[in-house]
Short mmCIF file of C-alpha atoms in Angstrom, two decimals:
data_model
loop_
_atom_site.label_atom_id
_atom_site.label_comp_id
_atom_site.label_asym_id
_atom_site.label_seq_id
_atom_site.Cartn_x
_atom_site.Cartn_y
_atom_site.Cartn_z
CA UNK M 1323 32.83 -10.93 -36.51
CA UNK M 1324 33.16 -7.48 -35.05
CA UNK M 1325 30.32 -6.13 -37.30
CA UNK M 1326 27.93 -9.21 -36.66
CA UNK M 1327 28.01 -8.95 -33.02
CA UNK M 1328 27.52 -4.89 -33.43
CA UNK M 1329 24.30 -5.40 -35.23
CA UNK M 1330 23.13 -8.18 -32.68
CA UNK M 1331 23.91 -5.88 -29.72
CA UNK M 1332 22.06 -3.16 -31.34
CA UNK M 1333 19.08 -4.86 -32.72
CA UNK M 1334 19.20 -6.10 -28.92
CA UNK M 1335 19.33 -2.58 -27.28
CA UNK M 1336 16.48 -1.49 -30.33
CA UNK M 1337 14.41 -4.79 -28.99
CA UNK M 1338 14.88 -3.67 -25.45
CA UNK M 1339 14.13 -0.24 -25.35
CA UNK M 1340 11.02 -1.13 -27.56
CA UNK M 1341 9.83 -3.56 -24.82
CA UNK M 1342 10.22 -1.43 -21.82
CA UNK M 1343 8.24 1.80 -24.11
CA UNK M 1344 5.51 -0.98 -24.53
CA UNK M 1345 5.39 -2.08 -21.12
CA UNK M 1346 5.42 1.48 -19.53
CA UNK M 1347 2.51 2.67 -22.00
CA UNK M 1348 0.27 -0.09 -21.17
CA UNK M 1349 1.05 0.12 -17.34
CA UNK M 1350 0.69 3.45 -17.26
CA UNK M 1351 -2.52 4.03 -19.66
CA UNK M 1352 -5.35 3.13 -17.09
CA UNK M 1353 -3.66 5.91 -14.90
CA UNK M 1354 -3.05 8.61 -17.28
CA UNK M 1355 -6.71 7.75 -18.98
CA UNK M 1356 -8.46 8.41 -15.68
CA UNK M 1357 -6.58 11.02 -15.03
CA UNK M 1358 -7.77 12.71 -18.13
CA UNK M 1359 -10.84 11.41 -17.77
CA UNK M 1360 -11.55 12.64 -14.15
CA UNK M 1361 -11.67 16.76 -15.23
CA UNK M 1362 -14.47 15.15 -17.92
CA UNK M 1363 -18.58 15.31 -17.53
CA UNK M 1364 -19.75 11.72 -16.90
CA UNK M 1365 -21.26 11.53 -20.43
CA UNK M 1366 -18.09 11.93 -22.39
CA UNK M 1367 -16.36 10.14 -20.61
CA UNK M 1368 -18.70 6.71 -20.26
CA UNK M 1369 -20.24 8.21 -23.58
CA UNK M 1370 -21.61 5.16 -25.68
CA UNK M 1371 -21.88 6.61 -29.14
CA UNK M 1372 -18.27 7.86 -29.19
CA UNK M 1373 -15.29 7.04 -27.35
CA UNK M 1374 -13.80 10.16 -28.87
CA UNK M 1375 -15.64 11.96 -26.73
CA UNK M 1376 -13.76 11.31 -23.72
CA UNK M 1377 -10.74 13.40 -25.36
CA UNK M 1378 -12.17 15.89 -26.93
CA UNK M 1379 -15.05 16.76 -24.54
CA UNK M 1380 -18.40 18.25 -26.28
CA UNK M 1381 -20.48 17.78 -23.33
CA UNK M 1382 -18.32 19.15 -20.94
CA UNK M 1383 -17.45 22.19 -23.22
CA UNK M 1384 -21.15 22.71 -23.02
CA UNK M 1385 -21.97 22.11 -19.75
CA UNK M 1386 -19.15 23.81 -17.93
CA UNK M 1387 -18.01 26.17 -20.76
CA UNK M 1388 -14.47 24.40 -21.18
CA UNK M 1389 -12.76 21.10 -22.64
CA UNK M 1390 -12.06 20.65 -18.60
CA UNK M 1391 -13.33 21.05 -15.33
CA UNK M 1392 -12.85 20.20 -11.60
CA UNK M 1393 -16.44 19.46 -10.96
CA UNK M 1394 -15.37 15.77 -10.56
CA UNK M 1395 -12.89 17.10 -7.50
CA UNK M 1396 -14.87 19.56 -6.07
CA UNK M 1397 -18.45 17.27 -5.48
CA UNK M 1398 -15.93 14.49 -4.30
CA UNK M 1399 -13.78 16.76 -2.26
CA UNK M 1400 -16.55 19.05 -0.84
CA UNK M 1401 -20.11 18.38 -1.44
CA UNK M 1402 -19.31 14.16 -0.29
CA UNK M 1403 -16.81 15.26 2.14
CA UNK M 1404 -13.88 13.11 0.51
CA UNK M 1405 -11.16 14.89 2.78
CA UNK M 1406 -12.31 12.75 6.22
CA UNK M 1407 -11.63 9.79 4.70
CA UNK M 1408 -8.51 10.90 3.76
CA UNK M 1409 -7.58 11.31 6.83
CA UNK M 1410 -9.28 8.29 8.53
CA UNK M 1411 -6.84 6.51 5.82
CA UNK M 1412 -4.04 8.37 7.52
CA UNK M 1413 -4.85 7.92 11.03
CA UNK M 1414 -5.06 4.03 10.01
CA UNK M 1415 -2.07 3.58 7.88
CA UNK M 1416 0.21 5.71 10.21
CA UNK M 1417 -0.65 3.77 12.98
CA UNK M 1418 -1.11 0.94 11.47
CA UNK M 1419 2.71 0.98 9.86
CA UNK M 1420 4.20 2.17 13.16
CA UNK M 1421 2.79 -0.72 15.51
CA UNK M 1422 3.50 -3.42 12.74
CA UNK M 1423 6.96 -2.14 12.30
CA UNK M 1424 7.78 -1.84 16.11
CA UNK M 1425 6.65 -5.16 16.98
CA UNK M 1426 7.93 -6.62 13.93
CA UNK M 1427 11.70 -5.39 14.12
CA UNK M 1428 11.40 -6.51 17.70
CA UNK M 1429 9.96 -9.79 17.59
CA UNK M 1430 12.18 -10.60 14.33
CA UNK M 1431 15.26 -9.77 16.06
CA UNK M 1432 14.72 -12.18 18.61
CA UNK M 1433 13.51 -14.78 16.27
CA UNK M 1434 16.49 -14.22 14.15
CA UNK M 1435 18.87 -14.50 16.90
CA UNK M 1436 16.94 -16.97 19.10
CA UNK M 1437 18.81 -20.49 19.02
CA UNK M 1438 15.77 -22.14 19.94
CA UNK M 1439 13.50 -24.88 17.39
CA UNK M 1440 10.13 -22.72 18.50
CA UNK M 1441 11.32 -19.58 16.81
CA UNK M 1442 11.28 -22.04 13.67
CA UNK M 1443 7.54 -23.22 14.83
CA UNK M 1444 6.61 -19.12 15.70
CA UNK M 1445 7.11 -18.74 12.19
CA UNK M 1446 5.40 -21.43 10.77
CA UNK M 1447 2.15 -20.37 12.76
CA UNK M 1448 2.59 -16.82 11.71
CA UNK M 1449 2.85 -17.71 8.33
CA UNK M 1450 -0.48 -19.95 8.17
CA UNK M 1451 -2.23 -17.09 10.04
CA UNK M 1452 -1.03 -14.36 7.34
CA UNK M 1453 -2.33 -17.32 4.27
CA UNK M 1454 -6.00 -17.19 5.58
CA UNK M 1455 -8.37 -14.50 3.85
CA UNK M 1456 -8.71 -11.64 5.25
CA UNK M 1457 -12.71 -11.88 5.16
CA UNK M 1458 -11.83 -15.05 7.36
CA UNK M 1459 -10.09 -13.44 10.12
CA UNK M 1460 -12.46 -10.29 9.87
CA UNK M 1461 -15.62 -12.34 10.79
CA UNK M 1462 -13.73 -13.45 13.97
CA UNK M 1463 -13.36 -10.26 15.11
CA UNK M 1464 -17.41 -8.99 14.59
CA UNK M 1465 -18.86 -10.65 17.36
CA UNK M 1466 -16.87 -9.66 20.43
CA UNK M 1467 -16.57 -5.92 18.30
CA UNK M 1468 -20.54 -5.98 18.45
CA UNK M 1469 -21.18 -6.73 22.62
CA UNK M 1470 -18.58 -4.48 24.03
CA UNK M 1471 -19.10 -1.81 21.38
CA UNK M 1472 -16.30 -1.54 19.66
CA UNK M 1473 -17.68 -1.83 15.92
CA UNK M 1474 -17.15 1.21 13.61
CA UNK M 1475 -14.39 3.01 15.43
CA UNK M 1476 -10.73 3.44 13.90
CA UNK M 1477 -8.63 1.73 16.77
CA UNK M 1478 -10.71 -1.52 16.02
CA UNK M 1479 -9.47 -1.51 12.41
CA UNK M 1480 -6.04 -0.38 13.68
CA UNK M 1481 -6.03 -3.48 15.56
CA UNK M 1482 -7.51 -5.79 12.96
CA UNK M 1483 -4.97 -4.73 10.47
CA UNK M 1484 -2.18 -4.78 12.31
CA UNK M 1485 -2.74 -8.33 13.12
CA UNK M 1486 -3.25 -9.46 9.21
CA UNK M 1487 -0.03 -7.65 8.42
CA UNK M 1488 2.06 -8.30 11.32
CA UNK M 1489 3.33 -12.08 9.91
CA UNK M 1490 4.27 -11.04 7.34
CA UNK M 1491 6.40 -8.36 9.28
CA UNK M 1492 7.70 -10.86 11.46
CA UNK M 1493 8.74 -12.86 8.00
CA UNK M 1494 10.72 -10.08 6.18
CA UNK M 1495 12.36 -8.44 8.69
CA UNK M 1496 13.53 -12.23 10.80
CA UNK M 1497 14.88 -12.90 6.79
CA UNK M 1498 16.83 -9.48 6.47
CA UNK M 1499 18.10 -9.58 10.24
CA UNK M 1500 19.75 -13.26 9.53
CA UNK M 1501 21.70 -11.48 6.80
CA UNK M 1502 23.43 -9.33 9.46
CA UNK M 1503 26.22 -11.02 11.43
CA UNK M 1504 26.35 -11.43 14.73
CA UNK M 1505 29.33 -10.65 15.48
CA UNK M 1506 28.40 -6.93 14.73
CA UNK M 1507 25.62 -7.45 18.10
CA UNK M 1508 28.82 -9.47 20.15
CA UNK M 1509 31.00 -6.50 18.89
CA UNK M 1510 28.82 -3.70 20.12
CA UNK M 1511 28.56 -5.87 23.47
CA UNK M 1512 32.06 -5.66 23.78
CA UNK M 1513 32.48 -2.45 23.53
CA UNK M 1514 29.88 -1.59 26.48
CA UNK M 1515 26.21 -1.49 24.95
CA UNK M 1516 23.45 -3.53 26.46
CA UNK M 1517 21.73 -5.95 24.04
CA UNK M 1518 18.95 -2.99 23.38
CA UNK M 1519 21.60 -0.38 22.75
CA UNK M 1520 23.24 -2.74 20.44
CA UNK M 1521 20.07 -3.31 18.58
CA UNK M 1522 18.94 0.30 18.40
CA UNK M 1523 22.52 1.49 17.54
CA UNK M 1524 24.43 -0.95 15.53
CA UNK M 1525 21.61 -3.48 13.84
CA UNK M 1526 18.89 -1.22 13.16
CA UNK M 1527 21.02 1.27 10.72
CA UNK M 1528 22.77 -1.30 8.88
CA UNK M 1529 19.17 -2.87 8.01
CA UNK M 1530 17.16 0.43 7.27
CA UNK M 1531 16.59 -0.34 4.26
CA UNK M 1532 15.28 -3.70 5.21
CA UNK M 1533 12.49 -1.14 7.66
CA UNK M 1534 11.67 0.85 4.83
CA UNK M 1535 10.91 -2.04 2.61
CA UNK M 1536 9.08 -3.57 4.77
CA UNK M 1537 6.74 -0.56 5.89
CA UNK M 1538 6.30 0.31 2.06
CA UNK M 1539 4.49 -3.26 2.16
CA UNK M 1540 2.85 -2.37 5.24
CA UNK M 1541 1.81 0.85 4.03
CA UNK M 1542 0.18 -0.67 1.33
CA UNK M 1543 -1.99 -3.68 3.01
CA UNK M 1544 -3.66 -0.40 5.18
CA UNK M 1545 -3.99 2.06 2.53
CA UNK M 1546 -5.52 0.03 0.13
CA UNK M 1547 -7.93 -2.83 2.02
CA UNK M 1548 -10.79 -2.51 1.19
CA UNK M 1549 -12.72 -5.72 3.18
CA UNK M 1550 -11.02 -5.02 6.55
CA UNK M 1551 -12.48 -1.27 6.30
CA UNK M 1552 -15.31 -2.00 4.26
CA UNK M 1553 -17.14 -4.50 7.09
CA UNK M 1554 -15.40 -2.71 10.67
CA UNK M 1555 -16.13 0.73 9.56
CA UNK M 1556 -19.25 2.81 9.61
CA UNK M 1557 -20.21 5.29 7.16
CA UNK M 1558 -18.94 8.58 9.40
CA UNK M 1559 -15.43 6.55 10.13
CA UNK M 1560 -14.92 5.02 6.32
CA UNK M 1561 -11.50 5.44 4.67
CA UNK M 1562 -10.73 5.84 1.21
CA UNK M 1563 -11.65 2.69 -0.52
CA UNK M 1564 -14.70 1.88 0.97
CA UNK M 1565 -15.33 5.35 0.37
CA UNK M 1566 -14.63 5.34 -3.49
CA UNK M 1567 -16.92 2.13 -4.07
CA UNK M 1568 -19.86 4.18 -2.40
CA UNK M 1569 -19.82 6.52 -4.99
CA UNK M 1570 -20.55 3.93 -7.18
CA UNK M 1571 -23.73 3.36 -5.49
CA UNK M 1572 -25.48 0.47 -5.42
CA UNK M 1573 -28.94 -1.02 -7.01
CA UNK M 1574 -30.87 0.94 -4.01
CA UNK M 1575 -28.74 3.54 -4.25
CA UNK M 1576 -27.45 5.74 -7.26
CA UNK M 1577 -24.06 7.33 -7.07
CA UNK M 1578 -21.60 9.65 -8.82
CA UNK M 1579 -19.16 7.97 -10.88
CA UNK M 1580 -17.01 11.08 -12.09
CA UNK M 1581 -16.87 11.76 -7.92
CA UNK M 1582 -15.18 8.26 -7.76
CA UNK M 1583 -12.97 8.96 -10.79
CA UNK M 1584 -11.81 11.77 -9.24
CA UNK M 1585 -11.33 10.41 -5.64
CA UNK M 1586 -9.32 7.32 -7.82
CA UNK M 1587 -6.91 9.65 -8.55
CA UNK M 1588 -6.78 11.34 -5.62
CA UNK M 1589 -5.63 8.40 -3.58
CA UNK M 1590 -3.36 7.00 -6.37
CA UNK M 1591 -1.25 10.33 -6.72
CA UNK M 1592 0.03 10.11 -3.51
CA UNK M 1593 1.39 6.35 -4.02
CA UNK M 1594 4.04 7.79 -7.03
CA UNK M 1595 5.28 10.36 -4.78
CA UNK M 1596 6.04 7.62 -1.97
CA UNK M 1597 7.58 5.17 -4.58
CA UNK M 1598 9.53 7.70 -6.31
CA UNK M 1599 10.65 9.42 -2.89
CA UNK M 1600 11.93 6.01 -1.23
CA UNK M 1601 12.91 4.35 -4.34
CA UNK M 1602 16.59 3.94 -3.92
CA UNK M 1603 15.76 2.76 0.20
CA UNK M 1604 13.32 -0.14 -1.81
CA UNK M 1605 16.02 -1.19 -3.59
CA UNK M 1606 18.88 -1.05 -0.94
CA UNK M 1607 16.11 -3.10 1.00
CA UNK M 1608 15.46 -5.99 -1.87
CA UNK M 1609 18.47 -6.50 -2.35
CA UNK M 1610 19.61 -6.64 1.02
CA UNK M 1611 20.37 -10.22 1.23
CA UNK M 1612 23.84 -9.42 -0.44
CA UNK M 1613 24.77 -7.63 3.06
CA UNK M 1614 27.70 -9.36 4.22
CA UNK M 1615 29.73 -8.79 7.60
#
């Protein structure tokens, strides 16, 4: 019996490991291909008579004089002016992630302690408002943005965004502050703090996790919209990903595609870095609903 359930548990553990090898080399092939594929010349790498070409390079070689080259980087980085929307995207998902988060550990706090019906109502609303598409909400905002102004300027899309994400703010932060007791708040009372201090000094540690999750999700909705950006932006103000599908160009227009391989790269890189540098807080934070007082 002993030997049977050894070879089940290790034809298991084979099966397993086999699986997650699978799943990580599909996941991560689109990555690692345009990686490789972004220090190509357009033609091997969207070459029609051989796909080969994209590894081994012939073109490039004898354009450029190498298997490689950073041409991709340097027209996307320099010549197009890449690096402004890379900031734009930080200006917007900085501020963007602070506002949603300050309002949102506020306002769930109070919904999560309120013993009022509306808080159950507040959330309700918030959570019908954060279902509708974006492109819906967007087209609200174009008309007053037009006569007073205001179209094409980062604080407009600051705004826009932070109302799309702030439900959903309100949501996970109200569900990880019910998982704190409150008699950690009445206990802080006690002992002298006012019901900010109490909140600022006792609540707000034991859920940072909870924060960090939540702005990781936050973080994301603003670095990555495209139709928010793409239709309250002009060209001079554009972040990232209304910036990559320009260099696509258009049927008036023709564009660069190895400039948006390269700029694909350049604004995925920096998402691996955040995951892998916060991991253990994103985990902490999912699983925070085992917090007991």
């Amino acid at each position: 019996m002993a030997a049977a359930a050894q070879r089940r548990s290790t034809a298991l553990v084979v099966f397993s490991t086999g699986f997650i090898l699978l799943w990580l080399i599909l996941a991560a092939f689109p990555f690692l291909w345009t990686l490789w594929g972004s220090f190509k010349v357009q033609g091997d790498f969207f070459s029609r008579a051989d796909w080969m070409n994209a590894i081994t390079g012939p073109l490039t070689t004898e354009q450029t004089g190498g298997p490689f080259t950073g041409q991709g980087y340097w027209g996307a980085w320099v010549e197009s002016g890449f690096w402004r929307n890379v900031v734009n995207t930080g200006i917007v998902v900085v501020c963007t992630v602070v506002i949603s988060l300050t309002l949102g550990t506020l306002g769930g706090y109070a919904l999560a302690r309120s013993g009022f019906r509306y808080a159950f109502w507040l959330l309700m609303i918030a959570l019908v408002f954060r279902a509708m598409p974006h492109i819906t909400l967007v087209s609200g905002y174009l008309l007053p943005f037009f006569q007073w102004n205001l179209w094409g300027h980062l604080p407009t899309t600051i705004i826009v965004l932070v109302a799309i994400n702030q439900p959903f703010t309100l949501w996970m932060l109200h569900s990880f502050f019910l998982n704190i007791p409150k008699d950690l708040d009445e206990s802080a009372m006690v002992d002298g703090c006012t019901r900010f201090q109490a909140f600022r000094l006792v609540i707000i540690p034991v859920m940072w996790p909870g924060v960090i999750t939540t702005g990781l999700f936050s973080f994301l909705l603003a670095y990555n919209d495209f139709a928010v950006t793409a239709m309250l932006l002009s060209s001079e103000n554009q972040t990232m990903i209304p910036r990559i599908a320009s260099f696509l160009g258009s049927v008036q227009q023709e564009g660069n595609v190895m400039f948006a391989v390269a700029a694909v790269v350049s604004a995925t890189a920096p998402l691996f870095v955040l995951i892998l540098f916060f991991q253990r807080q994103i985990v902490s934070g999912l699983t925070a609903g085992a917090v007991k007082g």
